[in-house]
Amino acid sequence: MIRKSVFALLILVILSGCASTKFNSRTVVIPDTEAAPELAHSNGDFEVSKIYRMFEEEESDIRILGWTDNDQVLGLLNNIDSTQTLHRFDYKKQAMNKVLSFPQNAEASMVSPDGLYIAVYVWDNNKNRTLKIYSLIDGKTITAEDMQSPLSATMIWSNNSRYLSFFIWDDQKVEKLAVYDVTTKKMKKYDVPNDSDKSWSRYAKMSDNGETVLIIKQMYDGQSILFGKIDGTVITSLYNHLLNRDGTVDFLNNDQILFVSENNLLFAYDRRNKATTILGEQVGNFQLTRDRKYIAYSKDSLNIYIAKLQGNNLLNEQEVFKGINPGQMEWSPSGNKLYLSGWKSFDAQVKSQLSVQLPMNYILEFK
């Protein structure tokens, strides 16, 4: 166990500049006065065996977009020549490999959960927008029938990687939900419920069967979730609820959703019996494993916990990492590794006051 005085972390750091294809590894001792993150006691299913600190010198220019396999994450680098490059980072072999290049005025989606696709939104000085979907296997673009440009760069994959969702304007400048199906290579458009002129759609996520959708709405004083059902070309509302600041939501299955309420309660809702259940308290954000059996979540903006999902219960809750307020958590495909990006807890108030704060990036390996 790591004690409060000092502890050592194996840090994986990219060499300065983008030309290098090797990481540097070094051991750093962090004094107690910095309230550094540390491993927690763990005697259950998720005992941490190794912890890697990543990108210490380059983290302001790197954004991790997810795992492509169990040993590599995909990251987007900003280069000095005003371009962006996608790289696969193999943290075990301490190497990175370039995948694709994009102009500076481009935004990429997260990697599809199966690690095969990425969507890229590009705009120009004339406010023209284009959307391309790339295969991460061969780098080729995937074309769709009637592909239209999204209103923003927020594009969300379904958990089975079949559907990509984003919002568009139709010919009458009415907001529509667009859903691209990578299996059929077709795009469908749906009318979005608009029950208030004081809210607007931020992003949406389709269920694996394409029958229901989660829509995050932004309001002047917060966020809300709309759980909707696809009915022809119209989305009908099944359930609404206010969300916390992080706005984390997801499907447990095609009929059940998980979200964190405005007072930081972790809720599950089942549309079959219209039942709402509280699973946890003081939760910030969460991330489910790909098989939906385990959940990683932050509590009190301080520490990271993992629990097993069984029915409407969190079983065997374990604290696995201390002293970090995560902005991003990503499970590896196998569910035995967790990528974390966030800030030390003592930085939380400072982070809210400054326009730029460098996150800390870790990969936890579990026994």
mmCIF file of C-alpha atoms in Angstrom:
data_model
loop_
_atom_site.group_PDB
_atom_site.id
_atom_site.type_symbol
_atom_site.label_atom_id
_atom_site.label_comp_id
_atom_site.label_asym_id
_atom_site.label_seq_id
_atom_site.Cartn_x
_atom_site.Cartn_y
_atom_site.Cartn_z
ATOM 1 C CA MET A 1 0.000 0.000 0.000
ATOM 2 C CA ILE A 2 1.102 3.541 -0.625
ATOM 3 C CA ARG A 3 1.285 5.731 2.481
ATOM 4 C CA LYS A 4 0.618 9.434 2.897
ATOM 5 C CA SER A 5 4.212 10.606 3.207
ATOM 6 C CA VAL A 6 5.512 9.862 -0.271
ATOM 7 C CA PHE A 7 4.899 7.351 -2.978
ATOM 8 C CA ALA A 8 6.412 6.382 -6.306
ATOM 9 C CA LEU A 9 4.570 6.193 -9.554
ATOM 10 C CA LEU A 10 5.840 4.711 -12.759
ATOM 11 C CA ILE A 11 5.250 7.515 -15.214
ATOM 12 C CA LEU A 12 5.012 7.106 -18.937
ATOM 13 C CA VAL A 13 5.896 10.370 -20.613
ATOM 14 C CA ILE A 14 5.999 11.286 -24.284
ATOM 15 C CA LEU A 15 9.187 12.954 -25.398
ATOM 16 C CA SER A 16 8.804 16.607 -26.291
ATOM 17 C CA GLY A 17 7.600 17.076 -29.856
ATOM 18 C CA CYS A 18 5.576 14.754 -32.024
ATOM 19 C CA ALA A 19 8.395 13.219 -34.021
ATOM 20 C CA SER A 20 9.353 10.669 -31.395
ATOM 21 C CA THR A 21 7.734 7.260 -31.317
ATOM 22 C CA LYS A 22 9.002 6.272 -27.870
ATOM 23 C CA PHE A 23 7.944 7.074 -24.344
ATOM 24 C CA ASN A 24 10.319 7.854 -21.498
ATOM 25 C CA SER A 25 9.808 5.996 -18.217
ATOM 26 C CA ARG A 26 10.923 7.431 -14.908
ATOM 27 C CA THR A 27 10.065 7.188 -11.239
ATOM 28 C CA VAL A 28 8.888 10.337 -9.501
ATOM 29 C CA VAL A 29 8.494 10.874 -5.764
ATOM 30 C CA ILE A 30 5.621 13.220 -4.930
ATOM 31 C CA PRO A 31 5.692 14.878 -1.507
ATOM 32 C CA ASP A 32 2.809 14.669 0.921
ATOM 33 C CA THR A 33 2.136 18.409 0.661
ATOM 34 C CA GLU A 34 0.806 17.919 -2.866
ATOM 35 C CA ALA A 35 -1.911 15.538 -1.651
ATOM 36 C CA ALA A 36 -1.058 13.216 -4.516
ATOM 37 C CA PRO A 37 -3.473 10.507 -5.669
ATOM 38 C CA GLU A 38 -2.805 7.083 -4.245
ATOM 39 C CA LEU A 39 -3.963 3.511 -4.405
ATOM 40 C CA ALA A 40 -6.630 2.448 -1.947
ATOM 41 C CA HIS A 41 -7.115 -0.740 0.070
ATOM 42 C CA SER A 42 -8.606 -3.445 -2.121
ATOM 43 C CA ASN A 43 -9.509 -7.009 -1.191
ATOM 44 C CA GLY A 44 -12.227 -7.715 -3.770
ATOM 45 C CA ASP A 45 -12.576 -8.296 -7.500
ATOM 46 C CA PHE A 46 -10.578 -5.204 -8.482
ATOM 47 C CA GLU A 47 -7.229 -5.156 -6.737
ATOM 48 C CA VAL A 48 -4.898 -2.677 -8.449
ATOM 49 C CA SER A 49 -1.650 -4.320 -9.524
ATOM 50 C CA LYS A 50 -0.027 -1.466 -11.474
ATOM 51 C CA ILE A 51 -0.536 2.223 -12.051
ATOM 52 C CA TYR A 52 0.910 4.229 -14.934
ATOM 53 C CA ARG A 53 1.153 8.015 -15.129
ATOM 54 C CA MET A 54 0.912 9.111 -18.763
ATOM 55 C CA PHE A 55 1.739 12.195 -20.816
ATOM 56 C CA GLU A 56 3.068 14.368 -18.011
ATOM 57 C CA GLU A 57 4.948 16.708 -20.354
ATOM 58 C CA GLU A 58 2.470 16.652 -23.264
ATOM 59 C CA GLU A 59 -0.905 16.292 -21.579
ATOM 60 C CA SER A 60 -2.126 19.770 -22.580
ATOM 61 C CA ASP A 61 -1.863 18.704 -26.247
ATOM 62 C CA ILE A 62 -3.277 15.195 -25.993
ATOM 63 C CA ARG A 63 -6.888 14.053 -25.774
ATOM 64 C CA ILE A 64 -7.587 10.355 -25.285
ATOM 65 C CA LEU A 65 -10.531 9.097 -27.342
ATOM 66 C CA GLY A 66 -10.784 5.563 -25.987
ATOM 67 C CA TRP A 67 -9.286 2.095 -26.247
ATOM 68 C CA THR A 68 -8.702 0.353 -29.572
ATOM 69 C CA ASP A 69 -7.756 -2.932 -27.865
ATOM 70 C CA ASN A 70 -6.679 -4.125 -24.425
ATOM 71 C CA ASP A 71 -3.183 -2.631 -24.685
ATOM 72 C CA GLN A 72 -3.630 0.563 -26.703
ATOM 73 C CA VAL A 73 -5.509 3.824 -26.352
ATOM 74 C CA LEU A 74 -6.185 6.252 -29.189
ATOM 75 C CA GLY A 75 -5.176 9.874 -28.682
ATOM 76 C CA LEU A 76 -5.422 13.121 -30.634
ATOM 77 C CA LEU A 77 -2.323 15.353 -30.651
ATOM 78 C CA ASN A 78 -2.162 19.048 -31.549
ATOM 79 C CA ASN A 79 0.986 19.717 -33.559
ATOM 80 C CA ILE A 80 3.024 22.896 -34.006
ATOM 81 C CA ASP A 81 2.190 22.963 -37.752
ATOM 82 C CA SER A 82 -1.524 23.538 -36.980
ATOM 83 C CA THR A 83 -2.501 19.952 -37.716
ATOM 84 C CA GLN A 84 -3.819 17.183 -35.540
ATOM 85 C CA THR A 85 -2.738 13.561 -35.628
ATOM 86 C CA LEU A 86 -4.336 10.438 -34.265
ATOM 87 C CA HIS A 87 -1.945 8.024 -32.558
ATOM 88 C CA ARG A 88 -2.259 4.625 -30.973
ATOM 89 C CA PHE A 89 -0.405 4.608 -27.658
ATOM 90 C CA ASP A 90 0.928 1.272 -26.462
ATOM 91 C CA TYR A 91 1.760 2.037 -22.845
ATOM 92 C CA LYS A 92 3.323 -1.385 -22.232
ATOM 93 C CA LYS A 93 5.746 -1.199 -25.160
ATOM 94 C CA GLN A 94 6.215 2.541 -24.558
ATOM 95 C CA ALA A 95 5.525 3.359 -28.202
ATOM 96 C CA MET A 96 3.061 5.301 -30.320
ATOM 97 C CA ASN A 97 2.000 4.842 -33.933
ATOM 98 C CA LYS A 98 0.389 7.459 -36.156
ATOM 99 C CA VAL A 99 -2.996 6.522 -37.584
ATOM 100 C CA LEU A 100 -4.499 9.584 -39.321
ATOM 101 C CA SER A 101 -4.000 13.342 -39.755
ATOM 102 C CA PHE A 102 -6.613 16.101 -39.602
ATOM 103 C CA PRO A 103 -6.644 19.885 -39.998
ATOM 104 C CA GLN A 104 -6.713 22.034 -36.872
ATOM 105 C CA ASN A 105 -10.368 22.946 -37.446
ATOM 106 C CA ALA A 106 -11.548 19.386 -36.815
ATOM 107 C CA GLU A 107 -13.093 17.584 -33.865
ATOM 108 C CA ALA A 108 -13.090 13.821 -33.433
ATOM 109 C CA SER A 109 -15.647 11.636 -31.690
ATOM 110 C CA MET A 110 -14.731 9.047 -29.125
ATOM 111 C CA VAL A 111 -13.619 5.715 -30.557
ATOM 112 C CA SER A 112 -16.555 3.397 -31.230
ATOM 113 C CA PRO A 113 -16.784 0.827 -28.396
ATOM 114 C CA ASP A 114 -15.587 -1.979 -30.694
ATOM 115 C CA GLY A 115 -12.457 0.050 -31.500
ATOM 116 C CA LEU A 116 -13.151 0.080 -35.254
ATOM 117 C CA TYR A 117 -14.428 3.568 -36.108
ATOM 118 C CA ILE A 118 -14.018 7.235 -35.395
ATOM 119 C CA ALA A 119 -16.118 10.141 -36.666
ATOM 120 C CA VAL A 120 -14.539 13.515 -37.489
ATOM 121 C CA TYR A 121 -16.361 16.847 -37.744
ATOM 122 C CA VAL A 122 -14.637 19.551 -39.835
ATOM 123 C CA TRP A 123 -15.622 23.183 -40.413
ATOM 124 C CA ASP A 124 -14.148 25.973 -42.549
ATOM 125 C CA ASN A 125 -14.070 29.781 -42.491
ATOM 126 C CA ASN A 126 -17.341 29.909 -44.432
ATOM 127 C CA LYS A 127 -19.078 27.922 -41.679
ATOM 128 C CA ASN A 128 -19.398 24.901 -43.925
ATOM 129 C CA ARG A 129 -19.451 21.627 -41.988
ATOM 130 C CA THR A 130 -18.621 18.100 -43.069
ATOM 131 C CA LEU A 131 -18.684 14.744 -41.328
ATOM 132 C CA LYS A 132 -16.498 11.763 -42.125
ATOM 133 C CA ILE A 133 -16.398 8.348 -40.526
ATOM 134 C CA TYR A 134 -13.035 6.589 -40.645
ATOM 135 C CA SER A 135 -12.159 2.951 -40.290
ATOM 136 C CA LEU A 136 -9.325 2.538 -37.789
ATOM 137 C CA ILE A 137 -8.341 -0.684 -39.532
ATOM 138 C CA ASP A 138 -7.336 0.799 -42.895
ATOM 139 C CA GLY A 139 -7.981 4.557 -42.493
ATOM 140 C CA LYS A 140 -10.587 4.617 -45.269
ATOM 141 C CA THR A 141 -13.701 6.764 -45.034
ATOM 142 C CA ILE A 142 -17.165 5.269 -44.837
ATOM 143 C CA THR A 143 -19.796 6.984 -46.955
ATOM 144 C CA ALA A 144 -23.476 7.141 -46.095
ATOM 145 C CA GLU A 145 -26.611 7.805 -48.081
ATOM 146 C CA ASP A 146 -28.011 11.288 -47.442
ATOM 147 C CA MET A 147 -25.207 12.151 -45.020
ATOM 148 C CA GLN A 148 -25.760 15.612 -43.551
ATOM 149 C CA SER A 149 -23.431 17.733 -41.466
ATOM 150 C CA PRO A 150 -23.930 17.878 -37.688
ATOM 151 C CA LEU A 151 -24.662 21.097 -35.836
ATOM 152 C CA SER A 152 -21.742 20.487 -33.480
ATOM 153 C CA ALA A 153 -18.873 18.107 -32.900
ATOM 154 C CA THR A 154 -20.703 16.104 -30.224
ATOM 155 C CA MET A 155 -21.255 12.716 -31.882
ATOM 156 C CA ILE A 156 -22.076 9.676 -29.743
ATOM 157 C CA TRP A 157 -21.802 5.956 -30.538
ATOM 158 C CA SER A 158 -24.245 3.349 -29.287
ATOM 159 C CA ASN A 159 -22.759 0.729 -26.977
ATOM 160 C CA ASN A 160 -22.717 -1.894 -29.735
ATOM 161 C CA SER A 161 -20.991 0.559 -32.158
ATOM 162 C CA ARG A 162 -23.788 0.286 -34.710
ATOM 163 C CA TYR A 163 -25.301 3.775 -34.404
ATOM 164 C CA LEU A 164 -23.729 7.233 -34.474
ATOM 165 C CA SER A 165 -26.028 10.018 -33.245
ATOM 166 C CA PHE A 166 -25.821 13.788 -33.721
ATOM 167 C CA PHE A 167 -28.103 16.768 -34.340
ATOM 168 C CA ILE A 168 -28.716 18.561 -37.659
ATOM 169 C CA TRP A 169 -30.887 21.301 -39.178
ATOM 170 C CA ASP A 170 -33.426 20.252 -41.770
ATOM 171 C CA ASP A 171 -34.342 22.396 -44.796
ATOM 172 C CA GLN A 172 -36.695 24.499 -42.629
ATOM 173 C CA LYS A 173 -33.976 25.041 -39.997
ATOM 174 C CA VAL A 174 -35.734 22.729 -37.538
ATOM 175 C CA GLU A 175 -33.540 20.647 -35.267
ATOM 176 C CA LYS A 176 -33.554 16.922 -36.001
ATOM 177 C CA LEU A 177 -31.798 13.931 -34.499
ATOM 178 C CA ALA A 178 -29.706 12.171 -37.145
ATOM 179 C CA VAL A 179 -28.683 8.546 -36.615
ATOM 180 C CA TYR A 180 -26.202 6.864 -38.939
ATOM 181 C CA ASP A 181 -26.259 3.054 -39.102
ATOM 182 C CA VAL A 182 -22.826 1.612 -39.944
ATOM 183 C CA THR A 183 -24.416 -1.737 -40.799
ATOM 184 C CA THR A 184 -26.858 -0.463 -43.419
ATOM 185 C CA LYS A 185 -24.777 2.643 -44.248
ATOM 186 C CA LYS A 186 -27.924 4.758 -44.080
ATOM 187 C CA MET A 187 -28.945 7.763 -42.033
ATOM 188 C CA LYS A 188 -32.353 8.359 -40.481
ATOM 189 C CA LYS A 189 -33.764 11.614 -39.084
ATOM 190 C CA TYR A 190 -36.173 12.036 -36.204
ATOM 191 C CA ASP A 191 -38.265 14.871 -34.773
ATOM 192 C CA VAL A 192 -37.047 15.860 -31.312
ATOM 193 C CA PRO A 193 -39.492 16.696 -28.487
ATOM 194 C CA ASN A 194 -39.265 20.373 -27.643
ATOM 195 C CA ASP A 195 -41.275 21.113 -24.523
ATOM 196 C CA SER A 196 -39.512 24.321 -23.573
ATOM 197 C CA ASP A 197 -37.886 27.299 -25.238
ATOM 198 C CA LYS A 198 -35.455 27.408 -22.328
ATOM 199 C CA SER A 199 -33.603 24.203 -23.218
ATOM 200 C CA TRP A 200 -31.724 22.873 -26.213
ATOM 201 C CA SER A 201 -30.334 19.491 -27.236
ATOM 202 C CA ARG A 202 -26.664 18.767 -26.542
ATOM 203 C CA TYR A 203 -26.151 15.163 -27.579
ATOM 204 C CA ALA A 204 -27.960 11.838 -27.895
ATOM 205 C CA LYS A 205 -27.189 8.132 -27.606
ATOM 206 C CA MET A 206 -29.116 5.291 -29.226
ATOM 207 C CA SER A 207 -29.867 1.951 -27.608
ATOM 208 C CA ASP A 208 -28.332 -1.144 -29.162
ATOM 209 C CA ASN A 209 -31.622 -2.182 -30.797
ATOM 210 C CA GLY A 210 -32.287 1.307 -32.172
ATOM 211 C CA GLU A 211 -35.692 1.534 -30.480
ATOM 212 C CA THR A 212 -34.941 4.006 -27.670
ATOM 213 C CA VAL A 213 -32.670 7.015 -27.239
ATOM 214 C CA LEU A 214 -31.156 9.155 -24.488
ATOM 215 C CA ILE A 215 -31.127 12.896 -25.190
ATOM 216 C CA ILE A 216 -29.226 15.339 -22.977
ATOM 217 C CA LYS A 217 -30.842 18.756 -22.799
ATOM 218 C CA GLN A 218 -29.025 21.898 -21.709
ATOM 219 C CA MET A 219 -30.889 24.525 -19.694
ATOM 220 C CA TYR A 220 -29.783 27.883 -18.384
ATOM 221 C CA ASP A 221 -29.543 26.498 -14.856
ATOM 222 C CA GLY A 222 -28.536 22.882 -15.462
ATOM 223 C CA GLN A 223 -29.059 19.753 -17.555
ATOM 224 C CA SER A 224 -31.768 17.156 -17.963
ATOM 225 C CA ILE A 225 -32.225 13.751 -19.549
ATOM 226 C CA LEU A 226 -34.986 12.729 -21.935
ATOM 227 C CA PHE A 227 -35.448 8.981 -22.351
ATOM 228 C CA GLY A 228 -37.373 8.577 -25.582
ATOM 229 C CA LYS A 229 -38.883 5.906 -27.798
ATOM 230 C CA ILE A 230 -38.522 5.854 -31.573
ATOM 231 C CA ASP A 231 -41.992 5.914 -33.149
ATOM 232 C CA GLY A 232 -41.624 6.118 -36.902
ATOM 233 C CA THR A 233 -39.836 9.424 -37.525
ATOM 234 C CA VAL A 234 -40.829 10.880 -34.154
ATOM 235 C CA ILE A 235 -39.280 10.529 -30.702
ATOM 236 C CA THR A 236 -41.855 10.270 -27.913
ATOM 237 C CA SER A 237 -40.878 10.946 -24.311
ATOM 238 C CA LEU A 238 -40.842 8.048 -21.837
ATOM 239 C CA TYR A 239 -39.085 9.694 -18.888
ATOM 240 C CA ASN A 240 -37.435 12.969 -17.877
ATOM 241 C CA HIS A 241 -35.152 13.901 -14.998
ATOM 242 C CA LEU A 242 -32.700 16.619 -13.964
ATOM 243 C CA LEU A 243 -29.000 15.743 -14.055
ATOM 244 C CA ASN A 244 -25.941 16.804 -12.097
ATOM 245 C CA ARG A 245 -23.206 18.993 -13.553
ATOM 246 C CA ASP A 246 -21.316 16.070 -15.128
ATOM 247 C CA GLY A 247 -24.457 14.914 -16.932
ATOM 248 C CA THR A 248 -23.414 11.254 -17.080
ATOM 249 C CA VAL A 249 -26.035 8.856 -18.496
ATOM 250 C CA ASP A 250 -25.970 5.447 -20.162
ATOM 251 C CA PHE A 251 -27.982 2.381 -21.077
ATOM 252 C CA LEU A 252 -27.842 -0.663 -18.831
ATOM 253 C CA ASN A 253 -29.777 -2.471 -21.556
ATOM 254 C CA ASN A 254 -32.366 -1.504 -24.152
ATOM 255 C CA ASP A 255 -35.008 -0.888 -21.457
ATOM 256 C CA GLN A 256 -32.998 0.378 -18.470
ATOM 257 C CA ILE A 257 -30.929 3.522 -18.090
ATOM 258 C CA LEU A 258 -28.468 4.771 -15.492
ATOM 259 C CA PHE A 259 -27.907 8.453 -14.639
ATOM 260 C CA VAL A 260 -26.780 10.816 -11.867
ATOM 261 C CA SER A 261 -29.444 13.252 -10.660
ATOM 262 C CA GLU A 262 -29.064 16.938 -9.849
ATOM 263 C CA ASN A 263 -28.426 16.054 -6.172
ATOM 264 C CA ASN A 264 -25.750 13.463 -7.072
ATOM 265 C CA LEU A 265 -27.852 10.344 -6.605
ATOM 266 C CA LEU A 266 -27.118 7.413 -8.914
ATOM 267 C CA PHE A 267 -30.464 6.345 -10.393
ATOM 268 C CA ALA A 268 -31.647 3.401 -12.474
ATOM 269 C CA TYR A 269 -34.892 3.660 -14.440
ATOM 270 C CA ASP A 270 -36.742 0.748 -16.075
ATOM 271 C CA ARG A 271 -39.282 1.691 -18.724
ATOM 272 C CA ARG A 272 -40.999 -1.721 -18.537
ATOM 273 C CA ASN A 273 -42.421 -1.121 -15.060
ATOM 274 C CA LYS A 274 -41.655 2.622 -14.815
ATOM 275 C CA ALA A 275 -39.607 1.957 -11.678
ATOM 276 C CA THR A 276 -36.903 4.335 -10.453
ATOM 277 C CA THR A 277 -34.270 3.041 -8.028
ATOM 278 C CA ILE A 278 -31.458 4.804 -6.154
ATOM 279 C CA LEU A 279 -28.207 2.838 -6.359
ATOM 280 C CA GLY A 280 -25.746 5.255 -4.721
ATOM 281 C CA GLU A 281 -25.190 8.695 -3.202
ATOM 282 C CA GLN A 282 -22.664 11.510 -3.675
ATOM 283 C CA VAL A 283 -21.764 10.214 -7.141
ATOM 284 C CA GLY A 284 -20.049 12.505 -9.652
ATOM 285 C CA ASN A 285 -19.745 10.576 -12.914
ATOM 286 C CA PHE A 286 -19.502 6.925 -13.877
ATOM 287 C CA GLN A 287 -18.389 4.510 -16.585
ATOM 288 C CA LEU A 288 -19.737 1.012 -17.251
ATOM 289 C CA THR A 289 -17.689 -1.921 -18.474
ATOM 290 C CA ARG A 290 -18.624 -3.070 -21.954
ATOM 291 C CA ASP A 291 -20.471 -6.122 -20.639
ATOM 292 C CA ARG A 292 -22.422 -3.766 -18.276
ATOM 293 C CA LYS A 293 -21.499 -5.935 -15.267
ATOM 294 C CA TYR A 294 -19.263 -3.452 -13.422
ATOM 295 C CA ILE A 295 -19.239 0.279 -12.863
ATOM 296 C CA ALA A 296 -16.476 2.742 -12.001
ATOM 297 C CA TYR A 297 -17.616 6.006 -10.404
ATOM 298 C CA SER A 298 -16.379 8.991 -8.448
ATOM 299 C CA LYS A 299 -17.724 9.953 -5.039
ATOM 300 C CA ASP A 300 -17.522 13.307 -3.260
ATOM 301 C CA SER A 301 -15.283 14.571 -6.136
ATOM 302 C CA LEU A 302 -12.430 12.839 -4.337
ATOM 303 C CA ASN A 303 -11.993 9.132 -4.966
ATOM 304 C CA ILE A 304 -12.707 6.366 -7.505
ATOM 305 C CA TYR A 305 -14.817 3.335 -6.653
ATOM 306 C CA ILE A 306 -15.731 0.151 -8.495
ATOM 307 C CA ALA A 307 -18.761 -2.061 -7.833
ATOM 308 C CA LYS A 308 -20.595 -4.969 -9.408
ATOM 309 C CA LEU A 309 -24.009 -4.272 -10.940
ATOM 310 C CA GLN A 310 -26.561 -6.908 -10.040
ATOM 311 C CA GLY A 311 -30.224 -6.132 -10.452
ATOM 312 C CA ASN A 312 -30.769 -2.731 -8.866
ATOM 313 C CA ASN A 313 -27.841 -3.052 -6.485
ATOM 314 C CA LEU A 314 -24.160 -2.125 -6.327
ATOM 315 C CA LEU A 315 -22.324 -5.047 -4.763
ATOM 316 C CA ASN A 316 -18.809 -5.260 -3.303
ATOM 317 C CA GLU A 317 -18.072 -1.541 -3.576
ATOM 318 C CA GLN A 318 -14.316 -0.970 -3.551
ATOM 319 C CA GLU A 319 -12.301 2.207 -3.363
ATOM 320 C CA VAL A 320 -9.491 1.761 -5.887
ATOM 321 C CA PHE A 321 -7.924 5.209 -6.278
ATOM 322 C CA LYS A 322 -7.708 8.222 -3.985
ATOM 323 C CA GLY A 323 -7.275 11.930 -4.440
ATOM 324 C CA ILE A 324 -8.420 12.568 -8.015
ATOM 325 C CA ASN A 325 -11.558 14.188 -9.387
ATOM 326 C CA PRO A 326 -11.992 12.448 -12.768
ATOM 327 C CA GLY A 327 -13.236 14.213 -15.855
ATOM 328 C CA GLN A 328 -12.944 11.045 -17.943
ATOM 329 C CA MET A 329 -12.921 7.303 -17.257
ATOM 330 C CA GLU A 330 -12.606 4.614 -19.943
ATOM 331 C CA TRP A 331 -12.626 0.845 -19.396
ATOM 332 C CA SER A 332 -10.504 -1.393 -21.602
ATOM 333 C CA PRO A 333 -12.461 -3.935 -23.706
ATOM 334 C CA SER A 334 -11.624 -6.756 -21.281
ATOM 335 C CA GLY A 335 -12.609 -4.684 -18.239
ATOM 336 C CA ASN A 336 -9.340 -5.250 -16.377
ATOM 337 C CA LYS A 337 -7.855 -1.792 -17.031
ATOM 338 C CA LEU A 338 -9.183 1.697 -16.446
ATOM 339 C CA TYR A 339 -7.989 4.937 -18.010
ATOM 340 C CA LEU A 340 -8.448 7.997 -15.761
ATOM 341 C CA SER A 341 -8.054 11.672 -16.585
ATOM 342 C CA GLY A 342 -8.689 14.303 -13.966
ATOM 343 C CA TRP A 343 -7.390 16.671 -11.348
ATOM 344 C CA LYS A 344 -6.019 16.216 -7.885
ATOM 345 C CA SER A 345 -8.746 16.855 -5.364
ATOM 346 C CA PHE A 346 -6.937 19.807 -3.814
ATOM 347 C CA ASP A 347 -6.963 21.461 -7.265
ATOM 348 C CA ALA A 348 -10.761 21.333 -7.588
ATOM 349 C CA GLN A 349 -11.458 24.896 -6.488
ATOM 350 C CA VAL A 350 -8.512 26.267 -8.440
ATOM 351 C CA LYS A 351 -9.667 24.386 -11.546
ATOM 352 C CA SER A 352 -12.996 26.174 -11.508
ATOM 353 C CA GLN A 353 -11.302 29.575 -11.326
ATOM 354 C CA LEU A 354 -8.697 29.191 -14.053
ATOM 355 C CA SER A 355 -9.353 28.845 -17.770
ATOM 356 C CA VAL A 356 -6.618 26.248 -18.293
ATOM 357 C CA GLN A 357 -5.721 23.373 -15.968
ATOM 358 C CA LEU A 358 -3.627 20.381 -16.980
ATOM 359 C CA PRO A 359 -5.283 17.048 -16.175
ATOM 360 C CA MET A 360 -3.396 14.064 -14.811
ATOM 361 C CA ASN A 361 -3.656 10.865 -16.849
ATOM 362 C CA TYR A 362 -3.389 7.341 -15.451
ATOM 363 C CA ILE A 363 -3.976 3.769 -16.461
ATOM 364 C CA LEU A 364 -4.873 1.338 -13.664
ATOM 365 C CA GLU A 365 -4.271 -2.358 -14.182
ATOM 366 C CA PHE A 366 -6.221 -4.791 -12.012
ATOM 367 C CA LYS A 367 -5.162 -8.246 -10.934
#
